[in-house]
Amino acid sequence: MRTIIRNGRVALEGRLDASDVLLEGGRIAAIGQNLGGADRTVDAAGCYVLPGFIDFHTHVGDRIGDFELADDYESGTRIGITNGITTLCTFVTQGSDGSPETLRQALRRARTRAEGRCHSDVAWHLTPTTFEPDDWRDLESLIQAGYRTLKFYTTYKSAGLFTDQARLEELFRRLGPTGARFLVHCEDDDLMAAVDISSMDLSRASNHTRLRPEAAEVRTVAALINLAARCGVPLHVVHVSAVPTAQQIGEARNHQDLTSETCPQYLWLDESWLDRADGHRWICSPPLRDGRGPFRELARAGVFDLIATDHCAFCCTDKDDWDGKDIRTVANGLGGLGALAHLAWKLWGDDPDHAAQELALRLALNPAARLGMSHRKGALRPGLDADVVVLDPNGSERPIRSSLADTFETYPGFTSTLAFRHVFLRGESVVEEGQLMHAERPLGLALQGPA
Ligand SMILES: [Zn+2]
């Protein structure tokens, strides 16, 4: 099957070009003019032709604390692919279902849940939580097998996810040389534990921002940047929410292998959402903060290598199932998968050509590189997987929808004119005019090998 995409503006690395794109055998076969005949021709007039997007940070098909996530692999990849996300990265957390298990067992559980149910390709980041000698051996062999991105938390002690600095240093020193890359959730647990709550009304959602102050992020990011530099390992800071952190990363990334992401909620939502009567529905960590104008300016200037969602949606009943007295009992997280492309575009939307190139960079090229998958994903380049988005910036205006599950919409009132005319997954047309084509035949694959 030969498919040619004609008449679009094609995002090549660093420029837009009026080329044709030939897809064949699941790969991008050629980019240029006069590419010969085809079984199918797609007219992309008025559209941008972009590499398929990669959401580097999502939570689906798992339990977090007391609650099952609202999106499983099927619904998460469904809302993703219909909004241009051809690779979904999510997490395997050792012990997340509440019983003791090895990391490899947790990975097998995730793979079983995902198998045959994914509408996009899937890759996993791993979170080990025990460190006996067998665990280290397990971890080293999983890294060798292609699971190179490890995620750690500097908070969530009660959930058993906390990793202290000494352990992080041990991980960096032992696993860095084996090709591991480190993703870290940076909020200083001690600093947050020291927040004076004696006069705080904990039933008010806006106090979530006081409980998890900006300084907690700033302190941990500084410490981790130093530690990663001393150990000489690649560090990726997830979900940056604060201006000083972004500035700090912007400086340090000139000297070391340091990347970071922010998420649509930190670009477009502020504390006023927490002030609403139903403000608990916007509780996520790090929390929403004020001062978004300067934060967006840093994002527009390119300080964040990636924009990812940290999609972590809970069902309406679970999100509302808290004691009404202490916001720390609210299920912690927001949906966002379906919003990613629309809200990333909005950052540069006054200049559509620029926006298209920024999406190609921050939603495809850079996340593929961080994942260690540049040889397969992330660009329109002959030989790579034919994951292609034909994006019309001038579609009819419609509301943004973050998730298809029974969740509260994270971005009510936000609209977009972006229309996904076509999405190709490894050369197969899986979305046409925003509609999923193979709902009963999910074509997504696990990108990493068997556990
Ligand atoms: Zn997360």
mmCIF file of N, CA, C and O in Angstrom, residues 252-339:
data_model
loop_
_atom_site.group_PDB
_atom_site.id
_atom_site.type_symbol
_atom_site.label_atom_id
_atom_site.label_comp_id
_atom_site.label_asym_id
_atom_site.label_seq_id
_atom_site.Cartn_x
_atom_site.Cartn_y
_atom_site.Cartn_z
ATOM 1 N N ALA A 252 20.560 26.024 33.428
ATOM 2 C CA ALA A 252 21.378 24.816 33.590
ATOM 3 C C ALA A 252 21.416 23.945 32.332
ATOM 4 O O ALA A 252 22.400 23.244 32.103
ATOM 5 N N ARG A 253 20.373 24.004 31.506
ATOM 6 C CA ARG A 253 20.341 23.124 30.331
ATOM 7 C C ARG A 253 21.422 23.466 29.318
ATOM 8 O O ARG A 253 21.703 22.687 28.415
ATOM 9 N N ASN A 254 22.042 24.648 29.472
ATOM 10 C CA ASN A 254 23.168 24.983 28.593
ATOM 11 C C ASN A 254 24.425 24.182 28.934
ATOM 12 O O ASN A 254 25.343 24.119 28.137
ATOM 13 N N HIS A 255 24.471 23.620 30.143
ATOM 14 C CA HIS A 255 25.708 22.985 30.599
ATOM 15 C C HIS A 255 25.599 21.474 30.794
ATOM 16 O O HIS A 255 26.591 20.824 31.066
ATOM 17 N N GLN A 256 24.385 20.919 30.765
ATOM 18 C CA GLN A 256 24.271 19.484 31.055
ATOM 19 C C GLN A 256 23.082 18.897 30.308
ATOM 20 O O GLN A 256 22.281 19.628 29.720
ATOM 21 N N ASP A 257 22.991 17.563 30.326
ATOM 22 C CA ASP A 257 21.926 16.877 29.605
ATOM 23 C C ASP A 257 20.643 16.944 30.449
ATOM 24 O O ASP A 257 20.314 16.030 31.194
ATOM 25 N N LEU A 258 19.972 18.071 30.313
ATOM 26 C CA LEU A 258 18.818 18.379 31.154
ATOM 27 C C LEU A 258 17.654 18.800 30.248
ATOM 28 O O LEU A 258 17.822 19.687 29.413
ATOM 29 N N THR A 259 16.516 18.138 30.423
ATOM 30 C CA THR A 259 15.310 18.547 29.699
ATOM 31 C C THR A 259 14.176 18.699 30.707
ATOM 32 O O THR A 259 14.285 18.266 31.856
ATOM 33 N N SER A 260 13.095 19.314 30.247
ATOM 34 C CA SER A 260 11.948 19.466 31.130
ATOM 35 C C SER A 260 10.682 19.557 30.302
ATOM 36 O O SER A 260 10.723 19.750 29.085
ATOM 37 N N GLU A 261 9.594 19.374 31.000
ATOM 38 C CA GLU A 261 8.289 19.517 30.357
ATOM 39 C C GLU A 261 7.426 20.411 31.232
ATOM 40 O O GLU A 261 7.629 20.507 32.446
ATOM 41 N N THR A 262 6.450 21.062 30.594
ATOM 42 C CA THR A 262 5.333 21.586 31.355
ATOM 43 C C THR A 262 4.072 21.007 30.740
ATOM 44 O O THR A 262 4.126 20.245 29.773
ATOM 45 N N CYS A 263 2.932 21.340 31.336
ATOM 46 C CA CYS A 263 1.664 20.729 30.939
ATOM 47 C C CYS A 263 0.644 21.832 30.677
ATOM 48 O O CYS A 263 0.746 22.931 31.248
ATOM 49 N N PRO A 264 -0.361 21.552 29.857
ATOM 50 C CA PRO A 264 -1.358 22.576 29.543
ATOM 51 C C PRO A 264 -1.979 23.234 30.775
ATOM 52 O O PRO A 264 -2.251 24.442 30.762
ATOM 53 N N GLN A 265 -2.168 22.472 31.854
ATOM 54 C CA GLN A 265 -2.824 23.071 33.033
ATOM 55 C C GLN A 265 -1.969 24.170 33.659
ATOM 56 O O GLN A 265 -2.492 25.117 34.240
ATOM 57 N N TYR A 266 -0.644 24.052 33.551
ATOM 58 C CA TYR A 266 0.218 25.082 34.136
ATOM 59 C C TYR A 266 0.375 26.278 33.200
ATOM 60 O O TYR A 266 0.837 27.336 33.609
ATOM 61 N N LEU A 267 -0.001 26.092 31.954
ATOM 62 C CA LEU A 267 0.029 27.205 31.008
ATOM 63 C C LEU A 267 -1.258 28.014 31.059
ATOM 64 O O LEU A 267 -1.238 29.241 30.996
ATOM 65 N N TRP A 268 -2.391 27.310 31.166
ATOM 66 C CA TRP A 268 -3.672 27.962 30.902
ATOM 67 C C TRP A 268 -4.610 28.073 32.085
ATOM 68 O O TRP A 268 -5.644 28.730 31.992
ATOM 69 N N LEU A 269 -4.326 27.408 33.201
ATOM 70 C CA LEU A 269 -5.218 27.491 34.370
ATOM 71 C C LEU A 269 -4.463 28.139 35.535
ATOM 72 O O LEU A 269 -3.267 27.921 35.693
ATOM 73 N N ASP A 270 -5.176 28.894 36.341
ATOM 74 C CA ASP A 270 -4.545 29.488 37.524
ATOM 75 C C ASP A 270 -5.377 29.183 38.767
ATOM 76 O O ASP A 270 -6.323 28.396 38.726
ATOM 77 N N GLU A 271 -5.026 29.830 39.872
ATOM 78 C CA GLU A 271 -5.671 29.498 41.148
ATOM 79 C C GLU A 271 -7.158 29.841 41.176
ATOM 80 O O GLU A 271 -7.884 29.334 42.037
ATOM 81 N N SER A 272 -7.609 30.685 40.254
ATOM 82 C CA SER A 272 -9.031 31.048 40.266
ATOM 83 C C SER A 272 -9.915 29.810 40.071
ATOM 84 O O SER A 272 -11.052 29.768 40.536
ATOM 85 N N TRP A 273 -9.363 28.786 39.403
ATOM 86 C CA TRP A 273 -10.153 27.551 39.222
ATOM 87 C C TRP A 273 -10.354 26.839 40.548
ATOM 88 O O TRP A 273 -11.371 26.184 40.766
ATOM 89 N N LEU A 274 -9.379 26.965 41.452
ATOM 90 C CA LEU A 274 -9.500 26.327 42.761
ATOM 91 C C LEU A 274 -10.438 27.105 43.675
ATOM 92 O O LEU A 274 -10.969 26.566 44.648
ATOM 93 N N ASP A 275 -10.643 28.380 43.355
ATOM 94 C CA ASP A 275 -11.531 29.225 44.169
ATOM 95 C C ASP A 275 -13.006 28.954 43.901
ATOM 96 O O ASP A 275 -13.872 29.402 44.645
ATOM 97 N N ARG A 276 -13.305 28.229 42.818
ATOM 98 C CA ARG A 276 -14.707 27.933 42.510
ATOM 99 C C ARG A 276 -15.317 27.032 43.594
ATOM 100 O O ARG A 276 -14.609 26.364 44.336
ATOM 101 N N ALA A 277 -16.656 27.024 43.627
ATOM 102 C CA ALA A 277 -17.331 26.160 44.608
ATOM 103 C C ALA A 277 -16.932 24.698 44.398
ATOM 104 O O ALA A 277 -16.838 23.922 45.356
ATOM 105 N N ASP A 278 -16.693 24.306 43.126
ATOM 106 C CA ASP A 278 -16.266 22.931 42.826
ATOM 107 C C ASP A 278 -14.757 22.875 42.549
ATOM 108 O O ASP A 278 -14.275 22.038 41.774
ATOM 109 N N GLY A 279 -14.028 23.772 43.215
ATOM 110 C CA GLY A 279 -12.590 23.907 42.950
ATOM 111 C C GLY A 279 -11.783 22.636 43.178
ATOM 112 O O GLY A 279 -10.721 22.461 42.580
ATOM 113 N N HIS A 280 -12.275 21.729 44.042
ATOM 114 C CA HIS A 280 -11.512 20.498 44.298
ATOM 115 C C HIS A 280 -11.325 19.678 43.018
ATOM 116 O O HIS A 280 -10.431 18.852 42.932
ATOM 117 N N ARG A 281 -12.177 19.929 42.017
ATOM 118 C CA ARG A 281 -12.058 19.166 40.769
ATOM 119 C C ARG A 281 -10.805 19.532 39.990
ATOM 120 O O ARG A 281 -10.422 18.828 39.064
ATOM 121 N N TRP A 282 -10.167 20.642 40.366
ATOM 122 C CA TRP A 282 -8.925 21.062 39.698
ATOM 123 C C TRP A 282 -7.691 20.788 40.559
ATOM 124 O O TRP A 282 -6.640 21.359 40.330
ATOM 125 N N ILE A 283 -7.840 19.903 41.526
ATOM 126 C CA ILE A 283 -6.673 19.575 42.349
ATOM 127 C C ILE A 283 -5.758 18.605 41.616
ATOM 128 O O ILE A 283 -6.179 17.545 41.144
ATOM 129 N N CYS A 284 -4.523 19.025 41.465
ATOM 130 C CA CYS A 284 -3.477 18.210 40.857
ATOM 131 C C CYS A 284 -2.169 18.633 41.512
ATOM 132 O O CYS A 284 -2.107 19.665 42.173
ATOM 133 N N SER A 285 -1.132 17.831 41.346
ATOM 134 C CA SER A 285 0.170 18.183 41.926
ATOM 135 C C SER A 285 1.257 18.074 40.885
ATOM 136 O O SER A 285 1.320 17.060 40.198
ATOM 137 N N PRO A 286 2.102 19.126 40.770
ATOM 138 C CA PRO A 286 2.047 20.380 41.505
ATOM 139 C C PRO A 286 0.702 21.089 41.294
ATOM 140 O O PRO A 286 0.024 20.815 40.311
ATOM 141 N N PRO A 287 0.373 22.021 42.189
ATOM 142 C CA PRO A 287 -0.930 22.670 42.106
ATOM 143 C C PRO A 287 -0.963 23.769 41.039
ATOM 144 O O PRO A 287 0.083 24.217 40.571
ATOM 145 N N LEU A 288 -2.173 24.201 40.699
ATOM 146 C CA LEU A 288 -2.324 25.379 39.844
ATOM 147 C C LEU A 288 -1.806 26.589 40.602
ATOM 148 O O LEU A 288 -1.976 26.687 41.816
ATOM 149 N N ARG A 289 -1.183 27.485 39.866
ATOM 150 C CA ARG A 289 -0.599 28.676 40.482
ATOM 151 C C ARG A 289 -0.988 29.920 39.697
ATOM 152 O O ARG A 289 -1.303 29.839 38.512
ATOM 153 N N ASP A 290 -0.897 31.070 40.360
ATOM 154 C CA ASP A 290 -1.097 32.341 39.665
ATOM 155 C C ASP A 290 0.191 32.729 38.916
ATOM 156 O O ASP A 290 1.181 32.006 38.963
ATOM 157 N N GLY A 291 0.125 33.861 38.235
ATOM 158 C CA GLY A 291 1.315 34.348 37.516
ATOM 159 C C GLY A 291 1.578 33.591 36.235
ATOM 160 O O GLY A 291 2.734 33.295 35.893
ATOM 161 N N ARG A 292 0.539 33.268 35.511
ATOM 162 C CA ARG A 292 0.712 32.446 34.310
ATOM 163 C C ARG A 292 1.251 33.215 33.108
ATOM 164 O O ARG A 292 1.794 32.607 32.181
ATOM 165 N N GLY A 293 1.064 34.522 33.087
ATOM 166 C CA GLY A 293 1.577 35.295 31.946
ATOM 167 C C GLY A 293 3.080 35.108 31.756
ATOM 168 O O GLY A 293 3.531 34.675 30.695
ATOM 169 N N PRO A 294 3.875 35.400 32.784
ATOM 170 C CA PRO A 294 5.328 35.197 32.654
ATOM 171 C C PRO A 294 5.699 33.732 32.385
ATOM 172 O O PRO A 294 6.655 33.448 31.669
ATOM 173 N N PHE A 295 4.929 32.818 32.966
ATOM 174 C CA PHE A 295 5.213 31.395 32.751
ATOM 175 C C PHE A 295 5.017 31.043 31.274
ATOM 176 O O PHE A 295 5.844 30.354 30.662
ATOM 177 N N ARG A 296 3.917 31.545 30.706
ATOM 178 C CA ARG A 296 3.670 31.288 29.276
ATOM 179 C C ARG A 296 4.749 31.914 28.404
ATOM 180 O O ARG A 296 5.132 31.349 27.389
ATOM 181 N N GLU A 297 5.232 33.078 28.818
ATOM 182 C CA GLU A 297 6.288 33.716 28.018
ATOM 183 C C GLU A 297 7.532 32.830 27.964
ATOM 184 O O GLU A 297 8.164 32.694 26.922
ATOM 185 N N LEU A 298 7.882 32.226 29.102
ATOM 186 C CA LEU A 298 9.031 31.318 29.118
ATOM 187 C C LEU A 298 8.778 30.110 28.216
ATOM 188 O O LEU A 298 9.666 29.664 27.495
ATOM 189 N N ALA A 299 7.543 29.607 28.260
ATOM 190 C CA ALA A 299 7.202 28.455 27.408
ATOM 191 C C ALA A 299 7.264 28.845 25.938
ATOM 192 O O ALA A 299 7.793 28.102 25.106
ATOM 193 N N ARG A 300 6.729 30.023 25.621
ATOM 194 C CA ARG A 300 6.763 30.485 24.222
ATOM 195 C C ARG A 300 8.199 30.643 23.729
ATOM 196 O O ARG A 300 8.497 30.403 22.561
ATOM 197 N N ALA A 301 9.061 31.057 24.633
ATOM 198 C CA ALA A 301 10.465 31.248 24.261
ATOM 199 C C ALA A 301 11.216 29.923 24.152
ATOM 200 O O ALA A 301 12.372 29.892 23.725
ATOM 201 N N GLY A 302 10.565 28.830 24.559
ATOM 202 C CA GLY A 302 11.161 27.506 24.320
ATOM 203 C C GLY A 302 11.927 26.920 25.483
ATOM 204 O O GLY A 302 12.726 26.012 25.291
ATOM 205 N N VAL A 303 11.679 27.375 26.695
ATOM 206 C CA VAL A 303 12.453 26.855 27.822
ATOM 207 C C VAL A 303 12.117 25.380 28.106
ATOM 208 O O VAL A 303 12.969 24.631 28.585
ATOM 209 N N PHE A 304 10.899 24.981 27.761
ATOM 210 C CA PHE A 304 10.508 23.574 27.983
ATOM 211 C C PHE A 304 10.705 22.774 26.692
ATOM 212 O O PHE A 304 10.126 23.104 25.661
ATOM 213 N N ASP A 305 11.485 21.731 26.785
ATOM 214 C CA ASP A 305 11.742 20.904 25.601
ATOM 215 C C ASP A 305 10.477 20.205 25.127
ATOM 216 O O ASP A 305 10.295 19.959 23.939
ATOM 217 N N LEU A 306 9.628 19.834 26.100
ATOM 218 C CA LEU A 306 8.430 19.057 25.797
ATOM 219 C C LEU A 306 7.211 19.732 26.416
ATOM 220 O O LEU A 306 7.330 20.372 27.468
ATOM 221 N N ILE A 307 6.075 19.524 25.785
ATOM 222 C CA ILE A 307 4.807 19.779 26.462
ATOM 223 C C ILE A 307 4.103 18.429 26.518
ATOM 224 O O ILE A 307 3.977 17.741 25.497
ATOM 225 N N ALA A 308 3.725 18.029 27.710
ATOM 226 C CA ALA A 308 3.060 16.738 27.934
ATOM 227 C C ALA A 308 1.905 16.988 28.884
ATOM 228 O O ALA A 308 1.826 18.055 29.491
ATOM 229 N N THR A 309 1.007 16.011 29.013
ATOM 230 C CA THR A 309 -0.219 16.338 29.751
ATOM 231 C C THR A 309 -0.198 16.010 31.238
ATOM 232 O O THR A 309 -0.936 16.616 31.998
ATOM 233 N N ASP A 310 0.586 14.995 31.666
ATOM 234 C CA ASP A 310 0.375 14.407 32.993
ATOM 235 C C ASP A 310 -1.102 14.023 33.152
ATOM 236 O O ASP A 310 -1.680 14.181 34.234
ATOM 237 N N HIS A 311 -1.684 13.535 32.059
ATOM 238 C CA HIS A 311 -3.087 13.091 32.092
ATOM 239 C C HIS A 311 -3.266 12.087 33.230
ATOM 240 O O HIS A 311 -2.606 11.050 33.268
ATOM 241 N N CYS A 312 -4.151 12.401 34.157
ATOM 242 C CA CYS A 312 -4.354 11.557 35.340
ATOM 243 C C CYS A 312 -5.803 11.782 35.771
ATOM 244 O O CYS A 312 -6.089 12.403 36.787
ATOM 245 N N ALA A 313 -6.710 11.289 34.936
ATOM 246 C CA ALA A 313 -8.129 11.590 35.120
ATOM 247 C C ALA A 313 -8.789 10.581 36.051
ATOM 248 O O ALA A 313 -8.487 9.388 35.997
ATOM 249 N N PHE A 314 -9.650 11.089 36.900
ATOM 250 C CA PHE A 314 -10.461 10.224 37.772
ATOM 251 C C PHE A 314 -11.929 10.392 37.415
ATOM 252 O O PHE A 314 -12.351 11.457 36.946
ATOM 253 N N CYS A 315 -12.718 9.343 37.654
ATOM 254 C CA CYS A 315 -14.162 9.414 37.397
ATOM 255 C C CYS A 315 -14.782 10.497 38.281
ATOM 256 O O CYS A 315 -14.300 10.781 39.373
ATOM 257 N N CYS A 316 -15.894 11.066 37.794
ATOM 258 C CA CYS A 316 -16.579 12.131 38.541
ATOM 259 C C CYS A 316 -16.870 11.699 39.974
ATOM 260 O O CYS A 316 -16.621 12.462 40.916
ATOM 261 N N THR A 317 -17.375 10.488 40.136
ATOM 262 C CA THR A 317 -17.742 10.058 41.489
ATOM 263 C C THR A 317 -16.513 9.951 42.386
ATOM 264 O O THR A 317 -16.563 10.287 43.576
ATOM 265 N N ASP A 318 -15.380 9.521 41.814
ATOM 266 C CA ASP A 318 -14.153 9.418 42.611
ATOM 267 C C ASP A 318 -13.603 10.809 42.945
ATOM 268 O O ASP A 318 -13.129 11.049 44.061
ATOM 269 N N LYS A 319 -13.658 11.705 41.978
ATOM 270 C CA LYS A 319 -13.123 13.055 42.224
ATOM 271 C C LYS A 319 -13.963 13.766 43.294
ATOM 272 O O LYS A 319 -13.442 14.548 44.086
ATOM 273 N N ASP A 320 -15.259 13.484 43.302
ATOM 274 C CA ASP A 320 -16.140 14.116 44.303
ATOM 275 C C ASP A 320 -16.153 13.368 45.640
ATOM 276 O O ASP A 320 -16.744 13.836 46.609
ATOM 277 N N ASP A 321 -15.531 12.194 45.674
ATOM 278 C CA ASP A 321 -15.580 11.344 46.864
ATOM 279 C C ASP A 321 -14.478 11.733 47.850
ATOM 280 O O ASP A 321 -13.509 11.020 48.053
ATOM 281 N N TRP A 322 -14.640 12.911 48.463
ATOM 282 C CA TRP A 322 -13.686 13.308 49.506
ATOM 283 C C TRP A 322 -14.491 13.745 50.708
ATOM 284 O O TRP A 322 -15.714 13.858 50.640
ATOM 285 N N ASP A 323 -13.807 13.965 51.841
ATOM 286 C CA ASP A 323 -14.565 14.156 53.080
ATOM 287 C C ASP A 323 -15.117 15.575 53.242
ATOM 288 O O ASP A 323 -15.811 15.863 54.219
ATOM 289 N N GLY A 324 -14.831 16.471 52.306
ATOM 290 C CA GLY A 324 -15.356 17.831 52.391
ATOM 291 C C GLY A 324 -14.629 18.692 53.410
ATOM 292 O O GLY A 324 -14.911 19.877 53.541
ATOM 293 N N LYS A 325 -13.687 18.093 54.128
ATOM 294 C CA LYS A 325 -12.983 18.822 55.190
ATOM 295 C C LYS A 325 -11.513 19.039 54.867
ATOM 296 O O LYS A 325 -10.928 20.032 55.270
ATOM 297 N N ASP A 326 -10.933 18.080 54.180
ATOM 298 C CA ASP A 326 -9.482 18.131 53.955
ATOM 299 C C ASP A 326 -9.199 17.814 52.484
ATOM 300 O O ASP A 326 -9.389 16.682 52.036
ATOM 301 N N ILE A 327 -8.758 18.834 51.761
ATOM 302 C CA ILE A 327 -8.527 18.661 50.326
ATOM 303 C C ILE A 327 -7.429 17.647 50.019
ATOM 304 O O ILE A 327 -7.301 17.206 48.887
ATOM 305 N N ARG A 328 -6.659 17.255 51.037
ATOM 306 C CA ARG A 328 -5.633 16.242 50.791
ATOM 307 C C ARG A 328 -6.243 14.873 50.543
ATOM 308 O O ARG A 328 -5.542 13.939 50.166
ATOM 309 N N THR A 329 -7.589 14.750 50.769
ATOM 310 C CA THR A 329 -8.251 13.469 50.491
ATOM 311 C C THR A 329 -8.849 13.419 49.081
ATOM 312 O O THR A 329 -9.449 12.424 48.705
ATOM 313 N N VAL A 330 -8.670 14.484 48.298
ATOM 314 C CA VAL A 330 -9.212 14.500 46.921
ATOM 315 C C VAL A 330 -8.294 13.695 46.000
ATOM 316 O O VAL A 330 -7.072 13.786 46.107
ATOM 317 N N ALA A 331 -8.901 12.912 45.109
ATOM 318 C CA ALA A 331 -8.120 12.201 44.083
ATOM 319 C C ALA A 331 -7.344 13.246 43.279
ATOM 320 O O ALA A 331 -7.923 14.197 42.757
ATOM 321 N N ASN A 332 -6.040 13.006 43.186
ATOM 322 C CA ASN A 332 -5.112 14.053 42.777
ATOM 323 C C ASN A 332 -4.709 13.899 41.306
ATOM 324 O O ASN A 332 -3.886 13.064 40.966
ATOM 325 N N GLY A 333 -5.288 14.722 40.433
ATOM 326 C CA GLY A 333 -4.900 14.655 39.026
ATOM 327 C C GLY A 333 -5.980 15.187 38.111
ATOM 328 O O GLY A 333 -7.143 15.301 38.504
ATOM 329 N N LEU A 334 -5.573 15.519 36.884
ATOM 330 C CA LEU A 334 -6.481 16.103 35.888
ATOM 331 C C LEU A 334 -6.359 15.352 34.570
ATOM 332 O O LEU A 334 -5.284 14.859 34.231
ATOM 333 N N GLY A 335 -7.446 15.368 33.795
ATOM 334 C CA GLY A 335 -7.374 14.857 32.430
ATOM 335 C C GLY A 335 -6.714 15.876 31.517
ATOM 336 O O GLY A 335 -6.578 17.053 31.881
ATOM 337 N N GLY A 336 -6.295 15.433 30.335
ATOM 338 C CA GLY A 336 -5.665 16.386 29.421
ATOM 339 C C GLY A 336 -5.309 15.850 28.043
ATOM 340 O O GLY A 336 -5.014 16.620 27.140
ATOM 341 N N LEU A 337 -5.350 14.515 27.888
ATOM 342 C CA LEU A 337 -4.883 13.921 26.618
ATOM 343 C C LEU A 337 -5.492 14.589 25.387
ATOM 344 O O LEU A 337 -4.784 14.938 24.447
ATOM 345 N N GLY A 338 -6.820 14.750 25.409
ATOM 346 C CA GLY A 338 -7.485 15.307 24.241
ATOM 347 C C GLY A 338 -7.221 16.782 24.039
ATOM 348 O O GLY A 338 -7.508 17.346 22.976
ATOM 349 N N ALA A 339 -6.655 17.430 25.039
ATOM 350 C CA ALA A 339 -6.433 18.881 24.997
ATOM 351 C C ALA A 339 -5.020 19.244 24.551
ATOM 352 O O ALA A 339 -4.750 20.396 24.217
#
